[in-house]
Amino acid sequence: MSGVTGGYRDGPLMRAAPILALAAAVAAASLFTALLFGSVSLTPAQVVRAVMLPEAGIERDIVWQLRAPRALAAFACGGLLALAGVLLQALLRNALADSYILGVSGGASLGALAAITIGAEVALVSAAALSGALGAIGIVFGVTFRGGQWNIYRLLLSGVVLSAGFSALTSLILVLAPGAQVKGMLFWLMGDLTHAEHPLASCALLLALTLGAVLLAARLDILGLGDAKARTLGVDVARLQRLIFLGAAVATVAAVMLGGAIGFVGLMMPHAVRLCGVVRHRLLLPVAVLAGGSFLTLADTCARTLWAPQQLPVGIFTALIGVPCMLLLLARRA
Amino acid sequence: MTLACEDVSLVVSGRTLCHGLAFAVRPGEVWGVLGANGSGKTTLLNVLAGLAVPARGRVTLAATPLRALVAQARARAIGLLPQQEHLEFWGTVLDYVQLGRFPHASAWPGRHGGDEAAALGALRQMGLADFAPRRYTTLSGGERQRVRMAQLLAQAPDYLLLDEPLQHLDLRHQQHLLARVAELARGPHRARGVVIVLHDVLWPARVCTHALLLDGVGGARAGLARDVLTQDNLQDLFGCALLPVAAQPAAGFVPAI
């Protein structure tokens, strides 16, 4: 078998089981790491005891009440973003697609910032973000979906256009807002998991969406061949596109509700996994979800410990850790 | 079981390319479709594949309108090699060819045990057995064309619609592909129908049993290849003088310069 062809290594046909096992092990390790670090540092033994034994006292409270919910929220958020990224890159056949290209995070940010401006409570800010995200999805869908026909380029462009509009309004709010509020707004815009709620429900949603997407994996592969070829192979392209859009939208909204506008994960995690040689959706989907979850869990652990007691926006760390990793992967291939 | 055009009219941006077209493809037949640029050859293939609805008339498979067929059942019966494919496929050649097995998948996960064997068999038929682990992105234009053909062979439909299958192929692989097509049509286990869009006027008489000439302004000639592929008809069709090339078993033509 030829070793190198046109600069690309001809990897062995990827076997699913060991790769999935590796991704799951990384995920478990990232969650365990998140339990170790915080304002009180625990030893691995203490964490294991706190997780396993009922009578571990203060350590048990720290692990179960404080760190585990936060770690699970980060994991679910990262997984949802990566899932939305894979789905949208398949739907739009565009390597630059991620959750935010459809204007979802822009709409959510605008809603959240508007609520912060009027001094709203956390719950109301979340509700405003949700309405903003849903509004953006509604506009994009309404503009591009007409009479059962869906033009993918129109979808992409209207998302980009809408994002630009939201970004302008967001900047306007930032400029006019009193200084004291701007910091909270910046946290929201950069992504921050401090106020993440319902981690278990988010994990359940992530699991359900991932399983649903894996069932569509063969169709997602075929969609990459183009609409015409996909239809001659018996795929109902219009219905598949609507399903993908819906799944990606739900995942994005859920992720935005958990952590605000966290960048980088949805765009880069699918590519990172592809660059490692996993390209078919049957394996790409679960591995990207596990990798995205692990990645955001580690980034969030850095965000809440490195500058303690001050917490930093996790979006800073997704980029700071992610950029060199991606550049290394890209350089390896070139 | 025949694939039939019944009174089909093709209209593209207000221009009627063909009007009241009626012909039927039976298993074992190879129909060559010839016509000038923009005369509706690709549009006709899309209509035959069920991708587009004709302005008038209908296409039937064994007397059932295509629209009444379940998508996967239609995909087992009719396969299309499109003229162009805009794609960036990241996987291996084997991955790519295996996608052709989708219509045969049993349930939701979309694959079953025989897929890999069928895909490898299709690659072997196209002389591409060694290409299985190669990345699709590393292939040349001609290699991609052969791999696309292998994907269609893996799909194994009863009717193969080929839109300019010879593009990017060198002479040897043109011959190889057309020989495979003729073999497929004849059997041995199961005869299939083939509709093939060609720009060449040397191959059709050697490969096609039937021919369809589209003049692009509403008219068409359909029938046995030896009746339709005459010097006069082809000169009319392409609007250029042709010289016959004497050959067995049938004559081909080259442009007269």
CSV table of C-alpha atoms in Angstrom, one decimal, chain B:
chain,number,residue,atom,x,y,z
B,1,MET,CA,-39.9,-3.9,-16.8
B,2,THR,CA,-39.2,-0.8,-18.9
B,3,LEU,CA,-38.2,2.7,-18.2
B,4,ALA,CA,-40.5,4.8,-20.4
B,5,CYS,CA,-40.9,8.5,-21.4
B,6,GLU,CA,-44.5,9.1,-22.2
B,7,ASP,CA,-45.2,12.3,-24.2
B,8,VAL,CA,-42.5,14.2,-22.4
B,9,SER,CA,-41.8,17.8,-23.1
B,10,LEU,CA,-38.7,19.5,-21.7
B,11,VAL,CA,-38.8,23.2,-21.2
B,12,VAL,CA,-35.8,25.1,-19.8
B,13,SER,CA,-36.1,28.9,-19.1
B,14,GLY,CA,-39.0,29.2,-21.6
B,15,ARG,CA,-37.3,27.3,-24.4
B,16,THR,CA,-38.9,24.0,-25.5
B,17,LEU,CA,-36.0,21.6,-25.9
B,18,CYS,CA,-38.1,18.6,-26.9
B,19,HIS,CA,-41.7,18.1,-27.4
B,20,GLY,CA,-43.9,15.0,-27.0
B,21,LEU,CA,-40.9,12.7,-26.6
B,22,ALA,CA,-41.8,9.0,-26.3
B,23,PHE,CA,-39.4,6.1,-26.0
B,24,ALA,CA,-38.9,3.1,-23.8
B,25,VAL,CA,-35.7,1.6,-22.5
B,26,ARG,CA,-35.7,-2.2,-21.9
B,27,PRO,CA,-33.2,-4.3,-20.0
B,28,GLY,CA,-30.4,-5.2,-22.4
B,29,GLU,CA,-30.6,-2.0,-24.4
B,30,VAL,CA,-28.0,0.7,-24.5
B,31,TRP,CA,-29.4,4.0,-25.6
B,32,GLY,CA,-27.0,6.7,-26.8
B,33,VAL,CA,-28.3,10.2,-26.4
B,34,LEU,CA,-26.7,12.7,-28.7
B,35,GLY,CA,-27.3,16.4,-29.3
B,36,ALA,CA,-25.6,19.8,-29.5
B,37,ASN,CA,-24.7,21.7,-26.4
B,38,GLY,CA,-27.8,22.8,-24.5
B,39,SER,CA,-30.1,20.5,-26.4
B,40,GLY,CA,-31.5,19.0,-23.3
B,41,LYS,CA,-29.5,15.8,-22.8
B,42,THR,CA,-28.8,16.4,-19.1
B,43,THR,CA,-32.3,17.7,-18.5
B,44,LEU,CA,-33.7,14.5,-20.0
B,45,LEU,CA,-31.4,12.4,-17.8
B,46,ASN,CA,-32.5,14.2,-14.7
B,47,VAL,CA,-36.2,13.6,-15.7
B,48,LEU,CA,-35.5,9.9,-16.3
B,49,ALA,CA,-33.8,9.8,-12.9
B,50,GLY,CA,-36.8,11.4,-11.2
B,51,LEU,CA,-34.8,14.5,-10.1
B,52,ALA,CA,-36.9,16.8,-12.2
B,53,VAL,CA,-40.5,16.8,-13.3
B,54,PRO,CA,-41.1,17.3,-17.1
B,55,ALA,CA,-43.1,20.3,-18.2
B,56,ARG,CA,-45.5,17.8,-19.8
B,57,GLY,CA,-45.9,14.0,-19.8
B,58,ARG,CA,-44.4,11.6,-17.4
B,59,VAL,CA,-41.7,8.9,-16.9
B,60,THR,CA,-42.8,5.4,-15.8
B,61,LEU,CA,-40.9,2.4,-14.5
B,62,ALA,CA,-42.8,-0.8,-15.3
B,63,ALA,CA,-45.9,1.4,-15.9
B,64,THR,CA,-45.6,3.0,-12.5
B,65,PRO,CA,-45.0,6.8,-12.5
B,66,LEU,CA,-41.6,7.6,-11.0
B,67,ARG,CA,-43.2,10.0,-8.5
B,68,ALA,CA,-45.3,7.1,-7.0
B,69,LEU,CA,-42.1,5.2,-6.1
B,70,VAL,CA,-40.5,5.2,-2.7
B,71,ALA,CA,-37.2,7.0,-2.9
B,72,GLN,CA,-35.0,4.1,-1.9
B,73,ALA,CA,-36.9,1.7,-4.2
B,74,ARG,CA,-36.4,4.1,-7.0
B,75,ALA,CA,-32.7,4.3,-6.2
B,76,ARG,CA,-32.4,0.5,-6.5
B,77,ALA,CA,-34.0,0.7,-9.9
B,78,ILE,CA,-32.5,3.8,-11.4
B,79,GLY,CA,-29.0,5.2,-10.9
B,80,LEU,CA,-27.5,8.4,-12.3
B,81,LEU,CA,-23.9,9.3,-13.0
B,82,PRO,CA,-24.2,13.1,-13.0
B,83,GLN,CA,-22.1,15.2,-15.3
B,84,GLN,CA,-20.7,17.3,-12.5
B,85,GLU,CA,-20.2,16.8,-8.8
B,86,HIS,CA,-19.3,19.7,-6.5
B,87,LEU,CA,-17.9,18.0,-3.5
B,88,GLU,CA,-15.1,17.8,-1.1
B,89,PHE,CA,-15.0,14.2,0.0
B,90,TRP,CA,-12.6,13.6,2.9
B,91,GLY,CA,-12.7,9.9,3.2
B,92,THR,CA,-11.1,7.0,1.3
B,93,VAL,CA,-12.1,5.7,-2.1
B,94,LEU,CA,-13.7,2.7,-0.5
B,95,ASP,CA,-15.8,5.0,1.8
B,96,TYR,CA,-16.9,6.9,-1.3
B,97,VAL,CA,-17.9,3.8,-3.3
B,98,GLN,CA,-19.7,2.3,-0.3
B,99,LEU,CA,-22.0,5.3,-0.2
B,100,GLY,CA,-23.5,3.9,-3.3
B,101,ARG,CA,-24.9,1.0,-1.3
B,102,PHE,CA,-27.3,3.2,0.6
B,103,PRO,CA,-30.4,2.2,-1.3
B,104,HIS,CA,-29.8,-1.4,-0.3
B,105,ALA,CA,-29.4,-0.6,3.4
B,106,SER,CA,-32.0,-2.4,5.5
B,107,ALA,CA,-32.8,0.0,8.3
B,108,TRP,CA,-31.9,3.3,9.8
B,109,PRO,CA,-28.2,3.0,10.5
B,110,GLY,CA,-27.8,2.8,6.7
B,111,ARG,CA,-25.5,0.0,6.0
B,112,HIS,CA,-25.3,-3.8,6.1
B,113,GLY,CA,-22.8,-6.5,6.0
B,114,GLY,CA,-22.4,-6.9,2.2
B,115,ASP,CA,-21.6,-3.2,1.6
B,116,GLU,CA,-17.8,-3.4,1.8
B,117,ALA,CA,-17.7,-6.6,-0.4
B,118,ALA,CA,-20.0,-5.0,-3.0
B,119,ALA,CA,-18.0,-1.8,-3.0
B,120,LEU,CA,-14.7,-3.7,-3.5
B,121,GLY,CA,-16.3,-5.7,-6.3
B,122,ALA,CA,-17.4,-2.5,-8.0
B,123,LEU,CA,-13.8,-1.1,-7.7
B,124,ARG,CA,-12.4,-4.3,-9.2
B,125,GLN,CA,-14.8,-4.0,-12.1
B,126,MET,CA,-13.4,-0.6,-12.8
B,127,GLY,CA,-9.8,-1.8,-12.5
B,128,LEU,CA,-9.4,0.2,-9.2
B,129,ALA,CA,-8.9,-2.6,-6.7
B,130,ASP,CA,-5.7,-1.0,-5.4
B,131,PHE,CA,-7.3,2.4,-4.9
B,132,ALA,CA,-9.6,1.3,-2.0
B,133,PRO,CA,-7.5,2.9,0.8
B,134,ARG,CA,-6.5,6.0,-1.2
B,135,ARG,CA,-8.0,9.3,-0.1
B,136,TYR,CA,-10.5,10.6,-2.6
B,137,THR,CA,-8.9,14.0,-2.6
B,138,THR,CA,-5.6,12.6,-4.0
B,139,LEU,CA,-7.2,11.2,-7.2
B,140,SER,CA,-6.7,12.7,-10.6
B,141,GLY,CA,-9.7,13.8,-12.7
B,142,GLY,CA,-9.9,10.6,-14.7
B,143,GLU,CA,-9.4,8.5,-11.6
B,144,ARG,CA,-12.3,10.3,-9.9
B,145,GLN,CA,-14.5,9.7,-12.9
B,146,ARG,CA,-13.8,6.0,-12.7
B,147,VAL,CA,-14.4,5.9,-8.9
B,148,ARG,CA,-17.7,7.7,-9.5
B,149,MET,CA,-18.6,5.0,-12.0
B,150,ALA,CA,-17.6,2.4,-9.5
B,151,GLN,CA,-20.0,4.0,-7.0
B,152,LEU,CA,-22.8,3.6,-9.5
B,153,LEU,CA,-21.8,0.0,-10.1
B,154,ALA,CA,-22.0,-0.6,-6.3
B,155,GLN,CA,-25.5,1.0,-6.3
B,156,ALA,CA,-26.3,-1.8,-8.9
B,157,PRO,CA,-29.5,-0.2,-10.3
B,158,ASP,CA,-31.6,-1.9,-13.0
B,159,TYR,CA,-31.2,1.3,-15.2
B,160,LEU,CA,-28.0,3.2,-15.4
B,161,LEU,CA,-28.1,6.8,-16.6
B,162,LEU,CA,-24.7,8.1,-17.6
B,163,ASP,CA,-24.1,11.7,-18.3
B,164,GLU,CA,-20.9,12.1,-20.3
B,165,PRO,CA,-19.2,9.2,-18.6
B,166,LEU,CA,-16.1,9.5,-20.8
B,167,GLN,CA,-15.1,12.9,-19.6
B,168,HIS,CA,-11.5,13.1,-18.3
B,169,LEU,CA,-10.9,9.5,-19.3
B,170,ASP,CA,-7.9,8.5,-21.5
B,171,LEU,CA,-8.6,6.3,-24.6
B,172,ARG,CA,-7.9,3.0,-22.8
B,173,HIS,CA,-10.3,3.8,-19.9
B,174,GLN,CA,-12.9,5.1,-22.3
B,175,GLN,CA,-12.8,1.7,-24.0
B,176,HIS,CA,-12.8,-0.1,-20.6
B,177,LEU,CA,-15.8,1.8,-19.3
B,178,LEU,CA,-17.8,1.3,-22.4
B,179,ALA,CA,-17.0,-2.4,-22.5
B,180,ARG,CA,-18.2,-2.7,-18.9
B,181,VAL,CA,-21.4,-0.8,-19.8
B,182,ALA,CA,-22.1,-3.1,-22.7
B,183,GLU,CA,-21.4,-6.2,-20.5
B,184,LEU,CA,-23.7,-4.9,-17.8
B,185,ALA,CA,-26.5,-4.3,-20.3
B,186,ARG,CA,-26.3,-7.8,-21.7
B,187,GLY,CA,-26.2,-9.7,-18.5
B,188,PRO,CA,-25.0,-12.4,-17.8
B,189,HIS,CA,-27.1,-12.8,-14.7
B,190,ARG,CA,-29.4,-9.9,-15.1
B,191,ALA,CA,-29.8,-7.6,-18.1
B,192,ARG,CA,-29.9,-3.8,-17.4
B,193,GLY,CA,-31.0,-0.8,-19.3
B,194,VAL,CA,-28.5,1.9,-20.0
B,195,VAL,CA,-28.9,5.5,-21.2
B,196,ILE,CA,-25.7,7.2,-22.0
B,197,VAL,CA,-25.0,10.8,-23.1
B,198,LEU,CA,-22.1,10.9,-25.5
B,199,HIS,CA,-20.4,13.7,-27.4
B,200,ASP,CA,-18.4,11.3,-29.4
B,201,VAL,CA,-19.5,10.1,-32.9
B,202,LEU,CA,-17.2,7.1,-33.0
B,203,TRP,CA,-18.3,5.2,-30.0
B,204,PRO,CA,-22.1,5.2,-30.3
B,205,ALA,CA,-22.3,2.9,-33.2
B,206,ARG,CA,-20.0,0.4,-31.5
B,207,VAL,CA,-21.7,0.4,-28.1
B,208,CYS,CA,-25.3,1.5,-28.4
B,209,THR,CA,-28.2,-0.7,-29.5
B,210,HIS,CA,-30.4,2.3,-29.8
B,211,ALA,CA,-30.0,6.1,-30.2
B,212,LEU,CA,-31.9,9.2,-29.4
B,213,LEU,CA,-31.0,12.4,-31.2
B,214,LEU,CA,-32.2,15.7,-29.6
B,215,ASP,CA,-32.2,18.7,-31.9
B,216,GLY,CA,-32.8,21.1,-29.0
B,217,VAL,CA,-35.7,22.9,-30.6
B,218,GLY,CA,-38.5,20.4,-29.9
B,219,GLY,CA,-37.6,17.6,-32.3
B,220,ALA,CA,-36.1,14.2,-31.6
B,221,ARG,CA,-35.2,11.0,-33.4
B,222,ALA,CA,-35.4,7.7,-31.5
B,223,GLY,CA,-34.8,4.2,-32.7
B,224,LEU,CA,-32.4,1.4,-33.4
B,225,ALA,CA,-28.8,2.7,-33.5
B,226,ARG,CA,-28.2,1.5,-37.1
B,227,ASP,CA,-31.3,3.4,-38.4
B,228,VAL,CA,-30.7,6.6,-36.4
B,229,LEU,CA,-27.0,7.0,-36.4
B,230,THR,CA,-26.7,7.8,-40.1
B,231,GLN,CA,-24.3,10.3,-41.7
B,232,ASP,CA,-27.2,12.5,-42.8
B,233,ASN,CA,-28.9,12.5,-39.3
B,234,LEU,CA,-25.6,13.3,-37.5
B,235,GLN,CA,-24.6,16.0,-40.0
B,236,ASP,CA,-28.0,17.6,-39.4
B,237,LEU,CA,-27.7,17.2,-35.7
B,238,PHE,CA,-24.3,18.8,-35.2
B,239,GLY,CA,-24.4,21.1,-38.2
B,240,CYS,CA,-21.0,20.0,-39.5
B,241,ALA,CA,-19.8,17.8,-42.3
B,242,LEU,CA,-18.8,14.2,-41.3
B,243,LEU,CA,-16.8,11.5,-43.0
B,244,PRO,CA,-17.6,7.9,-42.4
B,245,VAL,CA,-15.0,5.6,-41.0
B,246,ALA,CA,-15.3,2.1,-42.4
B,247,ALA,CA,-15.2,-0.4,-39.5
B,248,GLN,CA,-16.7,-3.6,-38.3
B,249,PRO,CA,-19.4,-4.2,-37.1
B,250,ALA,CA,-20.6,-0.6,-37.6
B,251,ALA,CA,-19.5,2.6,-39.1
B,252,GLY,CA,-18.3,5.6,-37.0
B,253,PHE,CA,-17.8,9.1,-38.1
B,254,VAL,CA,-15.1,11.8,-37.9
B,255,PRO,CA,-15.5,15.5,-38.6
B,256,ALA,CA,-14.5,16.5,-42.1
B,257,ILE,CA,-12.0,19.3,-42.0
